[in-house]
Coordinates of C-alpha atoms and ligand atoms in Angstrom, one line a residue:
X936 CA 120.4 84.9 91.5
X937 CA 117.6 85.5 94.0
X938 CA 116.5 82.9 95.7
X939 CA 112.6 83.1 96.4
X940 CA 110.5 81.5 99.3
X941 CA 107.4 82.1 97.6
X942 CA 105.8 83.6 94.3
X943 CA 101.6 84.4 93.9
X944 CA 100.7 85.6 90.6
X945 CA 97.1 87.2 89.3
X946 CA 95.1 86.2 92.6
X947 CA 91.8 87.6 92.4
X948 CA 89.4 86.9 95.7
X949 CA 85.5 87.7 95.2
X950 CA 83.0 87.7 98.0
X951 CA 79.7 87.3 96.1
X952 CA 79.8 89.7 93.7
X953 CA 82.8 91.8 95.6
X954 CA 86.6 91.7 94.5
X955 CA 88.8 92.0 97.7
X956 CA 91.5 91.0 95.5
X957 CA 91.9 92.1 91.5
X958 CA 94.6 90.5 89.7
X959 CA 97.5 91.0 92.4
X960 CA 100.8 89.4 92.2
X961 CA 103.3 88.8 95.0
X962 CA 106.6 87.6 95.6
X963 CA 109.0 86.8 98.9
X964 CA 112.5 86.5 98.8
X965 CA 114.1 84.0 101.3
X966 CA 114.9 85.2 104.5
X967 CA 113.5 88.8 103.6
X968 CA 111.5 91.0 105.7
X969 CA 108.6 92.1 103.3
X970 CA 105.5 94.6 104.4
X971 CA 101.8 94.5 102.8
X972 CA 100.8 98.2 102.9
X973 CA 97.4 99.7 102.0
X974 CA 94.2 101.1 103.9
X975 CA 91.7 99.3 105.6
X976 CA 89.8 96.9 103.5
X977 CA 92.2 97.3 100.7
X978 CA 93.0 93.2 101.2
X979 CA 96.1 92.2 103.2
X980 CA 94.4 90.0 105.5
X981 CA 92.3 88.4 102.1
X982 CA 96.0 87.9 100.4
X983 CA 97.4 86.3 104.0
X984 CA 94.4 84.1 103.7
X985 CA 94.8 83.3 99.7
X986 CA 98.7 81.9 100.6
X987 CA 97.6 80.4 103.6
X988 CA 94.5 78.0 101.9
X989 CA 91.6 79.5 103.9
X990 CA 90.3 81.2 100.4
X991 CA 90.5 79.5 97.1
X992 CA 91.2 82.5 94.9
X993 CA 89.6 82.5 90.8
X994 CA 91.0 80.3 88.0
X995 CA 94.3 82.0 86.5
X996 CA 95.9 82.0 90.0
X997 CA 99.6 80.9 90.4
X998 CA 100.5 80.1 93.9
X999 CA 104.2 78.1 94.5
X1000 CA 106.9 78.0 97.0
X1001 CA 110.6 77.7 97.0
X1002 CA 111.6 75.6 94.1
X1003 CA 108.7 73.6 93.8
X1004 CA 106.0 73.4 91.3
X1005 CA 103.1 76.3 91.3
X1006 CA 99.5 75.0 91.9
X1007 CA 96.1 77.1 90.7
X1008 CA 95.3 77.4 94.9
X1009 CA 96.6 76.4 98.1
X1010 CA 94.9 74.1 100.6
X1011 CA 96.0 74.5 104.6
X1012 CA 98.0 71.1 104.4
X1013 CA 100.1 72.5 101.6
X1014 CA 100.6 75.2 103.5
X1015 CA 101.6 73.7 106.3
X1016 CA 103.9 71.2 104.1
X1017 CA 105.4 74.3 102.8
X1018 CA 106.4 75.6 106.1
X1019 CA 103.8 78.8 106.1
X1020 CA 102.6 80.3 109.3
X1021 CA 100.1 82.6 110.5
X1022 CA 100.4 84.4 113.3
X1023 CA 97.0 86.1 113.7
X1024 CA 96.3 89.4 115.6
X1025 CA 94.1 87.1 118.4
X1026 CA 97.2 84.7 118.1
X1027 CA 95.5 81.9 119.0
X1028 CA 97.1 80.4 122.1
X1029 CA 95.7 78.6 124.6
X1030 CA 95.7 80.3 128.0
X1031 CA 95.2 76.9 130.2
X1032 CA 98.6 75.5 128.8
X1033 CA 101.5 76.2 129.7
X1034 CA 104.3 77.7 127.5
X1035 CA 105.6 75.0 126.8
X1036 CA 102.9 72.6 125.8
X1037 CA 101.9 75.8 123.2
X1038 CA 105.1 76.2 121.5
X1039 CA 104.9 72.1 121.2
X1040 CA 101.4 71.9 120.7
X1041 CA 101.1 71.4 117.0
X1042 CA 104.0 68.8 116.4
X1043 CA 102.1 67.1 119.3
X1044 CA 98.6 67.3 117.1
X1045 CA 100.8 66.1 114.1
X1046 CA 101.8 63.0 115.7
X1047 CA 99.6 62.2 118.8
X1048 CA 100.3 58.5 118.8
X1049 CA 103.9 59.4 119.1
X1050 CA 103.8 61.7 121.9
X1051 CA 106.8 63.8 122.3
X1052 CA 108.0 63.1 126.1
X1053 CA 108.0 65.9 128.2
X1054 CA 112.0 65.9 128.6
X1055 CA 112.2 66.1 124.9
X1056 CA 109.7 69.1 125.0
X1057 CA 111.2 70.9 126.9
X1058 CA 114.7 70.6 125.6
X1059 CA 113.3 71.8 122.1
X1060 CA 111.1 74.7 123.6
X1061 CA 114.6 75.8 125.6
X1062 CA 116.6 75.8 122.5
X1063 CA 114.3 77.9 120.6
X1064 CA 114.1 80.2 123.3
X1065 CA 117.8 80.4 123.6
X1066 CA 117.6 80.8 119.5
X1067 CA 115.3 83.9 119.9
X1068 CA 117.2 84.9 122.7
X1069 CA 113.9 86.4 124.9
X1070 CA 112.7 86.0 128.0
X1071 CA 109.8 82.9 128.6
X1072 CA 109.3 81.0 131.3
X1073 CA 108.2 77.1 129.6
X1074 CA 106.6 76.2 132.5
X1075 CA 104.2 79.5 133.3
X1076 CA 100.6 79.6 131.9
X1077 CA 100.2 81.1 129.4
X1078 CA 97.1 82.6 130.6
X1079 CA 99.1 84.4 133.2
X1080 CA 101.2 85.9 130.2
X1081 CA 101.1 89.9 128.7
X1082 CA 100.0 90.3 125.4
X1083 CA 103.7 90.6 124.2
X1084 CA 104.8 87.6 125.7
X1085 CA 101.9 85.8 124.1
X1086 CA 103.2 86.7 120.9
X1087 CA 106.6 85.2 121.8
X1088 CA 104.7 82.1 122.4
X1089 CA 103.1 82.2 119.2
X1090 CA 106.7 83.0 117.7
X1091 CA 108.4 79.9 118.9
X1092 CA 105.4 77.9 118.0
X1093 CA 105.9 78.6 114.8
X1094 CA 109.6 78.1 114.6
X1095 CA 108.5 74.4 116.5
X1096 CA 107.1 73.7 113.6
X1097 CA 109.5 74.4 111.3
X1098 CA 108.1 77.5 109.4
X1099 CA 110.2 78.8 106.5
X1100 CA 107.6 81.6 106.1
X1101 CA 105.9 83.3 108.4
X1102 CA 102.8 85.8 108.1
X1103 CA 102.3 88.6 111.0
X1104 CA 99.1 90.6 110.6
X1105 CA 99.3 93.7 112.9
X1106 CA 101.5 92.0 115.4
X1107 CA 103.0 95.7 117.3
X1108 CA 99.3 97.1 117.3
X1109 CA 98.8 96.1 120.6
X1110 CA 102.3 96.5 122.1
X1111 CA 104.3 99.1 123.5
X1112 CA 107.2 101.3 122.1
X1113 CA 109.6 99.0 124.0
X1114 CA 107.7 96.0 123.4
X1115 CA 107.3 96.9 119.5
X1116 CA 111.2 97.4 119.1
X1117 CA 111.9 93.6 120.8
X1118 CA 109.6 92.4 118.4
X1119 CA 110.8 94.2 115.5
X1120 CA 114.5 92.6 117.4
X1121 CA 113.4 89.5 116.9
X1122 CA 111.9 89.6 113.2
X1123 CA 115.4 91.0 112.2
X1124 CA 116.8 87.5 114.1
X1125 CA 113.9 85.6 112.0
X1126 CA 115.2 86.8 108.9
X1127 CA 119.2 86.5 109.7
X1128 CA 118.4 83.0 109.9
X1129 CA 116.1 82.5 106.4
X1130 CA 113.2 82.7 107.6
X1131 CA 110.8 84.5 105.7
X1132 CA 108.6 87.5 107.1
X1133 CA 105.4 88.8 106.1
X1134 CA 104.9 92.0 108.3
X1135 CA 101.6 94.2 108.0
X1136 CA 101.5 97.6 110.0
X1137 CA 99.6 100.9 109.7
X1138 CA 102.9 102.0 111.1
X1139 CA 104.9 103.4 108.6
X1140 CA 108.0 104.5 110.5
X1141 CA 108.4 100.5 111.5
X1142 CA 107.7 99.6 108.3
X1143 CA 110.5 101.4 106.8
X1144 CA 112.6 100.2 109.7
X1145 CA 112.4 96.6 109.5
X1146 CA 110.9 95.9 106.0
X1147 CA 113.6 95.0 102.8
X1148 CA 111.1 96.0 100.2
X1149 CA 107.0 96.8 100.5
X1150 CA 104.0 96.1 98.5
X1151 CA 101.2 98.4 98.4
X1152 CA 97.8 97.1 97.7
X1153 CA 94.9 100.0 96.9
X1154 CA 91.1 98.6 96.9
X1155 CA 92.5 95.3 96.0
X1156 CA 94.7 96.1 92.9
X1157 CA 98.2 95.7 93.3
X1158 CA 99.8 99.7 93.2
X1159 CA 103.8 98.1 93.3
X1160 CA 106.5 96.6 95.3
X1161 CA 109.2 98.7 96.0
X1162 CA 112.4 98.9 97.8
X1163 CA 112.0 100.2 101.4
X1164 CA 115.4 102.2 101.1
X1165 CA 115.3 105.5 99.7
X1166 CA 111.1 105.8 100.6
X1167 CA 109.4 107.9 102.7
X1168 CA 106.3 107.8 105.2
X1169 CA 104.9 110.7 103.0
X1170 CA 105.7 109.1 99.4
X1171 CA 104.3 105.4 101.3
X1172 CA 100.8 107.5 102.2
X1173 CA 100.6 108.9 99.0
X1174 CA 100.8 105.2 97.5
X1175 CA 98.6 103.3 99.6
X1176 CA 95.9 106.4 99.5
X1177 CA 96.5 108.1 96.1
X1178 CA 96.5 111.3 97.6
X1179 CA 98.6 113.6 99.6
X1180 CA 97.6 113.2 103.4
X1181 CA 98.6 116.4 105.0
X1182 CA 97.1 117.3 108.2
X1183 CA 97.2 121.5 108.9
X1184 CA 97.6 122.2 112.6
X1185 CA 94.7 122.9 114.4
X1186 CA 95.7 126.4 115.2
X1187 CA 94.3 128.9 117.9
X1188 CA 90.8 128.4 118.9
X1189 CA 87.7 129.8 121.7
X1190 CA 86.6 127.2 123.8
X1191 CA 83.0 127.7 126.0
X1192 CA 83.0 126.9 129.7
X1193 CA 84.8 124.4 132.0
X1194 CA 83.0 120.9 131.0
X1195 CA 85.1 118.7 133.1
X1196 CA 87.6 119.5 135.8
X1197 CA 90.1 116.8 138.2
X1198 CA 91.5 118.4 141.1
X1199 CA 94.3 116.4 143.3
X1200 CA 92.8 113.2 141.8
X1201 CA 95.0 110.1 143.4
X1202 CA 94.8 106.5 142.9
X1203 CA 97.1 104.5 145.2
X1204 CA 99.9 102.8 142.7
X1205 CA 98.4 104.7 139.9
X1206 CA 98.7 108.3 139.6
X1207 CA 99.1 111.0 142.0
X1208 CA 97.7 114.5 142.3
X1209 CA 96.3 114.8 139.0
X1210 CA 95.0 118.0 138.5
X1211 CA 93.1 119.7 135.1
X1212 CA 90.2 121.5 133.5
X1213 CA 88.9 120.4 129.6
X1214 CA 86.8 123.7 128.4
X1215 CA 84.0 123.0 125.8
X1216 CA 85.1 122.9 122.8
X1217 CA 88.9 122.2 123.7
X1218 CA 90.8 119.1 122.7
X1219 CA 93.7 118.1 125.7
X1220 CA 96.1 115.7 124.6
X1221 CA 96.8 113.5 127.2
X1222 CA 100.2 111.7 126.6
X1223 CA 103.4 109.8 128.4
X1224 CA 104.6 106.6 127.6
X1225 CA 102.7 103.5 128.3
X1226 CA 102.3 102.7 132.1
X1227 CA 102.5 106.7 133.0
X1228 CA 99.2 106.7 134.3
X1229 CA 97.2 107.6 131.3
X1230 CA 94.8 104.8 130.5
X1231 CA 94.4 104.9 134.5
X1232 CA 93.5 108.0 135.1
X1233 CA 90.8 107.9 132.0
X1234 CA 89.3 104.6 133.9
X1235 CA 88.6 106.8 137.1
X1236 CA 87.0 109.3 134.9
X1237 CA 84.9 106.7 133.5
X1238 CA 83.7 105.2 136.8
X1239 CA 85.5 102.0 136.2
X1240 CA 88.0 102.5 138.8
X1241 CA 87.5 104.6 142.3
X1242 CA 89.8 108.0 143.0
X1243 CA 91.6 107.3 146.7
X1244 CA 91.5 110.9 146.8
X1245 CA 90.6 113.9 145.0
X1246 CA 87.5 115.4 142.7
X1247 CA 85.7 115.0 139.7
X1248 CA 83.7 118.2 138.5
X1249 CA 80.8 118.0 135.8
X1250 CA 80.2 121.7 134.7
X1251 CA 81.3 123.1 138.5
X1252 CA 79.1 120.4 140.1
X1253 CA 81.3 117.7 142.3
X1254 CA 80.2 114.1 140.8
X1255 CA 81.2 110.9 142.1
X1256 CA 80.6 107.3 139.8
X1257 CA 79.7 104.0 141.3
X1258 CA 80.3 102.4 137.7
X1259 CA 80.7 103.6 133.8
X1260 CA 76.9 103.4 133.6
X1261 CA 76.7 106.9 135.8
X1262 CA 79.1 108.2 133.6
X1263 CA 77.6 107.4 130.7
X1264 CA 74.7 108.9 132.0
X1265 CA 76.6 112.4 133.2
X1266 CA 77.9 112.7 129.5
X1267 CA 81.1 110.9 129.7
X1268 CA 82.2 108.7 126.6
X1269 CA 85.2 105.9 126.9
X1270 CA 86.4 105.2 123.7
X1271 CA 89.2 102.4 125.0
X1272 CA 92.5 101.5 124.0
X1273 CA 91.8 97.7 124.2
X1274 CA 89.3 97.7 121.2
X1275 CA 89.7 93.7 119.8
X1276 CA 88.5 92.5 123.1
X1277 CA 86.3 94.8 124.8
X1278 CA 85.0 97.2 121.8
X1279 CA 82.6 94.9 120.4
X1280 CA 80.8 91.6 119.9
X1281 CA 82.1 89.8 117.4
X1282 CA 78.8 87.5 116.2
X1283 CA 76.6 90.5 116.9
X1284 CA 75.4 92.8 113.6
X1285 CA 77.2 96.3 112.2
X1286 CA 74.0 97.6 113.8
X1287 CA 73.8 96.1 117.1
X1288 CA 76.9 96.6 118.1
X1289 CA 76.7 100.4 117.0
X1290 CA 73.6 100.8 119.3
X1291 CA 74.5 98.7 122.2
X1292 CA 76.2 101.5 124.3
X1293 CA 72.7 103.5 123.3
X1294 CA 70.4 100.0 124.3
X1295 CA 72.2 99.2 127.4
X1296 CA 73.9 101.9 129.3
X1297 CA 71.7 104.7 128.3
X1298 CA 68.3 102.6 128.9
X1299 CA 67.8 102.3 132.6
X1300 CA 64.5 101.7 132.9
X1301 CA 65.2 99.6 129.2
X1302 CA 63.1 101.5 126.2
X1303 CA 62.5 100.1 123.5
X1304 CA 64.4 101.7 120.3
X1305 CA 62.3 100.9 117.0
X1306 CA 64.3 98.9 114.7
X1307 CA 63.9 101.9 112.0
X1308 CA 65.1 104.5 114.7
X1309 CA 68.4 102.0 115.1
X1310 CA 69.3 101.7 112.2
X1311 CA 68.6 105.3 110.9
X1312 CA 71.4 105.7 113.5
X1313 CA 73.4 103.3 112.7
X1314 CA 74.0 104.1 109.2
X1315 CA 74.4 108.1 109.4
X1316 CA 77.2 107.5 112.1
X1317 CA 78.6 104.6 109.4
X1318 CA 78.5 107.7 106.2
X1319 CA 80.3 110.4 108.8
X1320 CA 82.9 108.0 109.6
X1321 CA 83.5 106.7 105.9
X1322 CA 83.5 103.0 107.4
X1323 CA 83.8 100.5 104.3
X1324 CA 80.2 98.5 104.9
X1325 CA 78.0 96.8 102.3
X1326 CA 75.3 95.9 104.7
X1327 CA 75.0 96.8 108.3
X1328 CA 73.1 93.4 108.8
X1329 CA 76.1 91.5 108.8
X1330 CA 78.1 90.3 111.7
X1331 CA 80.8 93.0 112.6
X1332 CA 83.4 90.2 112.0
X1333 CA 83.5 90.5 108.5
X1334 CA 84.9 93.8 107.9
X1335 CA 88.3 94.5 108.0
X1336 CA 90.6 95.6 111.1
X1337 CA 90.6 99.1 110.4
X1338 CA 86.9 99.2 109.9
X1339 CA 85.8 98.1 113.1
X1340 CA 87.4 100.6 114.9
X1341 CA 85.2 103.2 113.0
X1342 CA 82.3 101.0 114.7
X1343 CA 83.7 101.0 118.1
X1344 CA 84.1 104.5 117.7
X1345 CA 80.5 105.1 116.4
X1346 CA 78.7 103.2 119.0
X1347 CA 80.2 105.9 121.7
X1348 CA 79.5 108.8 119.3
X1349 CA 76.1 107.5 119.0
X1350 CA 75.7 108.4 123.3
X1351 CA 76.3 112.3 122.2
X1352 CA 78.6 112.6 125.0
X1353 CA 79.6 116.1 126.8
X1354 CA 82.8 114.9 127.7
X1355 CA 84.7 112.3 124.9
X1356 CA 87.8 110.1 126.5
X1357 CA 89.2 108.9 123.3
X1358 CA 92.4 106.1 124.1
X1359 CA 94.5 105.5 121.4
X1360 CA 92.2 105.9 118.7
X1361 CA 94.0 105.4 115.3
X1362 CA 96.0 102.1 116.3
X1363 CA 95.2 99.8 113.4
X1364 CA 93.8 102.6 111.1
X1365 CA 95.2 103.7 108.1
X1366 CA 96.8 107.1 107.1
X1367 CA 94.2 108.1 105.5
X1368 CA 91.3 107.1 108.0
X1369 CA 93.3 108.9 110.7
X1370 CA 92.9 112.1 108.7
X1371 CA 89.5 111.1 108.6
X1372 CA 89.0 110.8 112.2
X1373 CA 90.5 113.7 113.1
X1374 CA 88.3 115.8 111.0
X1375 CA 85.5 113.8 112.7
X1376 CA 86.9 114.7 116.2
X1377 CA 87.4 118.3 115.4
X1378 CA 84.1 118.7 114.1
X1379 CA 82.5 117.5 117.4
X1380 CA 84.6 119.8 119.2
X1381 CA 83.1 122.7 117.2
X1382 CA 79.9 121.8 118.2
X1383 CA 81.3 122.2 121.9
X1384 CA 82.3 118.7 122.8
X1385 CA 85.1 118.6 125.5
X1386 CA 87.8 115.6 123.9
X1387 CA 90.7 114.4 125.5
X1388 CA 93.4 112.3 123.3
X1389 CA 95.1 110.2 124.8
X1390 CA 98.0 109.0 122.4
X1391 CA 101.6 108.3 122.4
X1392 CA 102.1 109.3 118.6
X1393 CA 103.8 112.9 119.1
X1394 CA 102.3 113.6 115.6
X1395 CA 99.1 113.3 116.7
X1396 CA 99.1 115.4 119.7
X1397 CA 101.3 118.0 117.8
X1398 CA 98.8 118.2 115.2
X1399 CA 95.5 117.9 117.2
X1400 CA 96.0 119.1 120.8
X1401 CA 95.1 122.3 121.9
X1402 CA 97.4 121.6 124.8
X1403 CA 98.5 118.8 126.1
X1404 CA 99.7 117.4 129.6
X1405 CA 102.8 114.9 129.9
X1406 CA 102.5 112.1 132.2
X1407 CA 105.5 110.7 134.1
X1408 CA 105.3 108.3 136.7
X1409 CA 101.2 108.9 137.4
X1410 CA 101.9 112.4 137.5
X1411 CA 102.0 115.4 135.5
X1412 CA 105.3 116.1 134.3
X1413 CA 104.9 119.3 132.2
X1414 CA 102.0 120.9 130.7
X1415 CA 102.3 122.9 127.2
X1416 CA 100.9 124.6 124.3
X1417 CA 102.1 121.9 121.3
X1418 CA 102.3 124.9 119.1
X1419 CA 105.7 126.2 121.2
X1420 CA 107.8 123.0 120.2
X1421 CA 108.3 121.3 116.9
X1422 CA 107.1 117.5 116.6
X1423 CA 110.5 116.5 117.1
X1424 CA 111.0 118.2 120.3
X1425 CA 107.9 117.0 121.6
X1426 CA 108.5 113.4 121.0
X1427 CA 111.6 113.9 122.8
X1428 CA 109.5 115.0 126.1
X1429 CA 107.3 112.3 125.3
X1430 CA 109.7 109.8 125.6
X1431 CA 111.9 111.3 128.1
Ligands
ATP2721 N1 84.6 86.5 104.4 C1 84.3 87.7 103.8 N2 83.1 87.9 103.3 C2 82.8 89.1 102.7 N3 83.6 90.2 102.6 C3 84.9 90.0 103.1 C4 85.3 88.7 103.8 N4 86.5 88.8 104.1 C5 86.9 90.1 103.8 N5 85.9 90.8 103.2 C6 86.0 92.1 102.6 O1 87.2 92.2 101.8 C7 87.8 93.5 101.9 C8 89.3 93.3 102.3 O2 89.3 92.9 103.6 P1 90.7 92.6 104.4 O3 90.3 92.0 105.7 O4 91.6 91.8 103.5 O5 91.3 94.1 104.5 P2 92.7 94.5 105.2 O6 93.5 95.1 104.1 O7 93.3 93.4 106.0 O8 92.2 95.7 106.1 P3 92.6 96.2 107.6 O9 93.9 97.0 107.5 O10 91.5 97.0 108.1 O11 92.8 94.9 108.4 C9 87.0 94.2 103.0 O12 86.1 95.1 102.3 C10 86.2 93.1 103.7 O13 85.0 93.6 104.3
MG2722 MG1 93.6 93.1 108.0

């Protein structure tokens, strides 16, 4: 007989007059890995949040865990009495603590008149460490931490607690390759011990990797939970989108004149005699693994960082940046890889936050953009992109992941750059929004816009690159036509 850590039957989750969630049941086995699939906005997060007590779903739910009784809606102490954890894409760890005083800090909340001595602490933070078998220092800040190791943190917190269940929205979004397959390490150790995981990735391949079964939520009805074994990436698109997602290679193209051109361009520690030309029109895929010098060299493009050496040419003309605003103005768009933190404003409107590279980059004197002209805008980039909004007004917070990529993206479209830098632009997007961005991408290259794609996913580059340049080290490794290899092959150079 299964044994099951947690079983959610007929939740339904309206905002106003919206249904994020219609009816969906869902149920966790103990010590089983178990994905929530689906497309932006299609309600992952809401469900996470409907187990977890933040939401208090319709009458007719059935929420229980383990053995115990089921209850119409969860509050956050039963959660918490139930051993259900969160961890959140921001992750929510303090950066002034140590690691340490993180992993202990909510047993120390629990009891505060009982504090736990710090001898006892740190015996119990070393033995989960040893548990996990990972590499934390208790006693560094955690402010002086990478993102990855920040997650670890967040990992043993939970476990300090006790957690029996344990939620993980996004968690390898921001991570490497190398840093995604410790984590996925790690979930594999969670569940060898019982504890339950609650995975969510746009990733398929991981998914099918490290999940035991998946269920696929579309618009917020419940499509099925299957078994991962035996599935595919294709059959998993086809059930969180209803439709076959096949991208046709870009094929042979004409491209206008040399937009942008790099010659010798060196950056002490970065990257090396980096040398290329982008022709109108073209799309370059940029790619290597993560520290090759990619975002790097994109940031001296942009004027964030200064070349030791080399050129930057701007249609044939030499240019040199003193910040991003001068390359804003010469026609250069960033769109960058660290979206969640420096993409956009969190308590700022859909609207403001699609104008502000327009308001305060562009405006130097300021000019005043009329309120109609902003959000005329605003909403035609919003249509072209597809992005899931019922009223640009609101704060960009409430739309889902996915979503507020298509407004970073948006806000730099809305510059009508010459040259677009576009940094791993489909992390955290769904299958079927990728496809979407693409088109979007290829149809501003038709109208002569220069792109280069920076990405890591050899799909992407196979598919989309008109050529692409591999990056070892800070320099370039190999330059080729994606069209001479197969995906495999590529991915195989890629990670070389
Ligand atoms: N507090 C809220 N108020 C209004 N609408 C909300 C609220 N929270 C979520 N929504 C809406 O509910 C829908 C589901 O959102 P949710 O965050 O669950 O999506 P998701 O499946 O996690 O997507 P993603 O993959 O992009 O993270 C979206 O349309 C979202 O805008
Ligand atoms: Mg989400």
């Amino acid at each position: 007989m299964t044994d099951y850590a947690l079983k959610a039957e007929n939740i339904t989750q309206k905002f106003g007059a919206f249904s994020a969630l219609k009816n969906v049941s869902f149920d966790l086995k103990v010590g089983e890995v178990h994905c929530l699939a689906g497309e932006n906005g299609c309600g992952k997060s809401t469900l996470i949040k409907v187990i977890n007590g933040v939401h208090r779903p319709e009458p007719g739910a059935r929420i229980g865990f383990g053995s115990g009784q089921s209850a119409g809606h969860i509050t956050p102490s039963d959660a918490k009495r139930n051993g259900v954890h969160v961890i959140w894409q921001d992750l929510a760890v303090f950066p002034d603590l140590t690691v340490a005083e993180n992993i202990t800090f909510d047993s120390f909340v629990a009891s505060p008149l009982k504090p736990v001595g710090s001898r006892d602490r740190k015996r119990r933070v070393n033995e989960i460490i040893a548990r996990l078998d990972i590499d934390l220092d208790p006693d560094e800040l955690v402010g002086n931490l990478s993102i990855a190791k920040r997650q670890l943190v967040a990992i043993c917190r939970v476990l300090d607690a006790d957690a029996k269940i344990i939620f993980m929205d996004e968690p390898t979004a921001s991570l490497t390759r190398k840093e995604t397959e410790s984590l996925l390490r790690i979930v594999r150790r969670l569940s060898a011990a019982g504890i339950s995981v609650v995975f969510v990735s746009h990733r398929l391949a991981e998914v099918l990797d490290v999940c035991e079964r998946v269920t696929v939520l579309r618009d917020g009805n419940l499509v099925g939970t299957y078994p991962t074994e035996g599935m595919s990436q294709k059959k998993l698109s086809k059930l969180m989108t209803g439709m076959d997602v096949h991208e046709e290679p870009r094929g042979p193209q004409t491209f206008g004149e040399t937009a942008i051109e790099v010659k010798g361009l060196t950056r002490r520690g970065e990257f090396a005699d980096v040398s290329f030309a982008v022709r109108r029109g073209e799309i370059l895929g940029l790619t290597g693994l993560m520290g090759s010098g990619r975002t790097e060299i994109a940031l001296t493009l942009f004027g964030m960082n200064k070349a030791d050496a080399g050129q930057i040419l701007l249609e044939g003309k030499p240019v040199s940046f003193g910040s991003n605003k001068d390359a804003i103005a010469a026609g250069i768009a960033y769109v960058s890889e660290d979206r969640l933190n420096l993409g956009l404003i969190q308590n700022q409107s859909i609207i403001n936050n699609t104008a502000i590279t327009v308001l305060d980059d562009l405006a130097d004197p300021p000019v005043f953009l009329a309120p109609s002209r902003l959000s005329q805008l605003c909403t035609s980039w919003i249509a072209r992109l597809k992005t899931k909004v019922s009223d640009p007004r609101l704060p960009v917070s409430v739309l889902s992941g996915g979503n507020q990529q298509r407004i970073v993206l948006a806000k730099w479209l809305a510059t009508n750059p010459k040259v677009l830098i576009l940094d791993a632009p489909t992390v955290g997007v769904d299958v079927g929004a990728k496809a979407g961005i693409f088109e979007i991408v290829r149809d501003l290259a038709a109208t002569g816009m220069s792109i280069i794609l920076i990405s890591d996913e050899a799909s992407e580059i196979h598919t989309h690159a008109d050529r692409c340049l591999i990056l070892r080290n800070g320099r370039i490794h190999q330059q080729l036509d994606p069209a001479d290899v197969d995906e495999e092959k590529l991915e195989e150079l890629i990670n070389a």
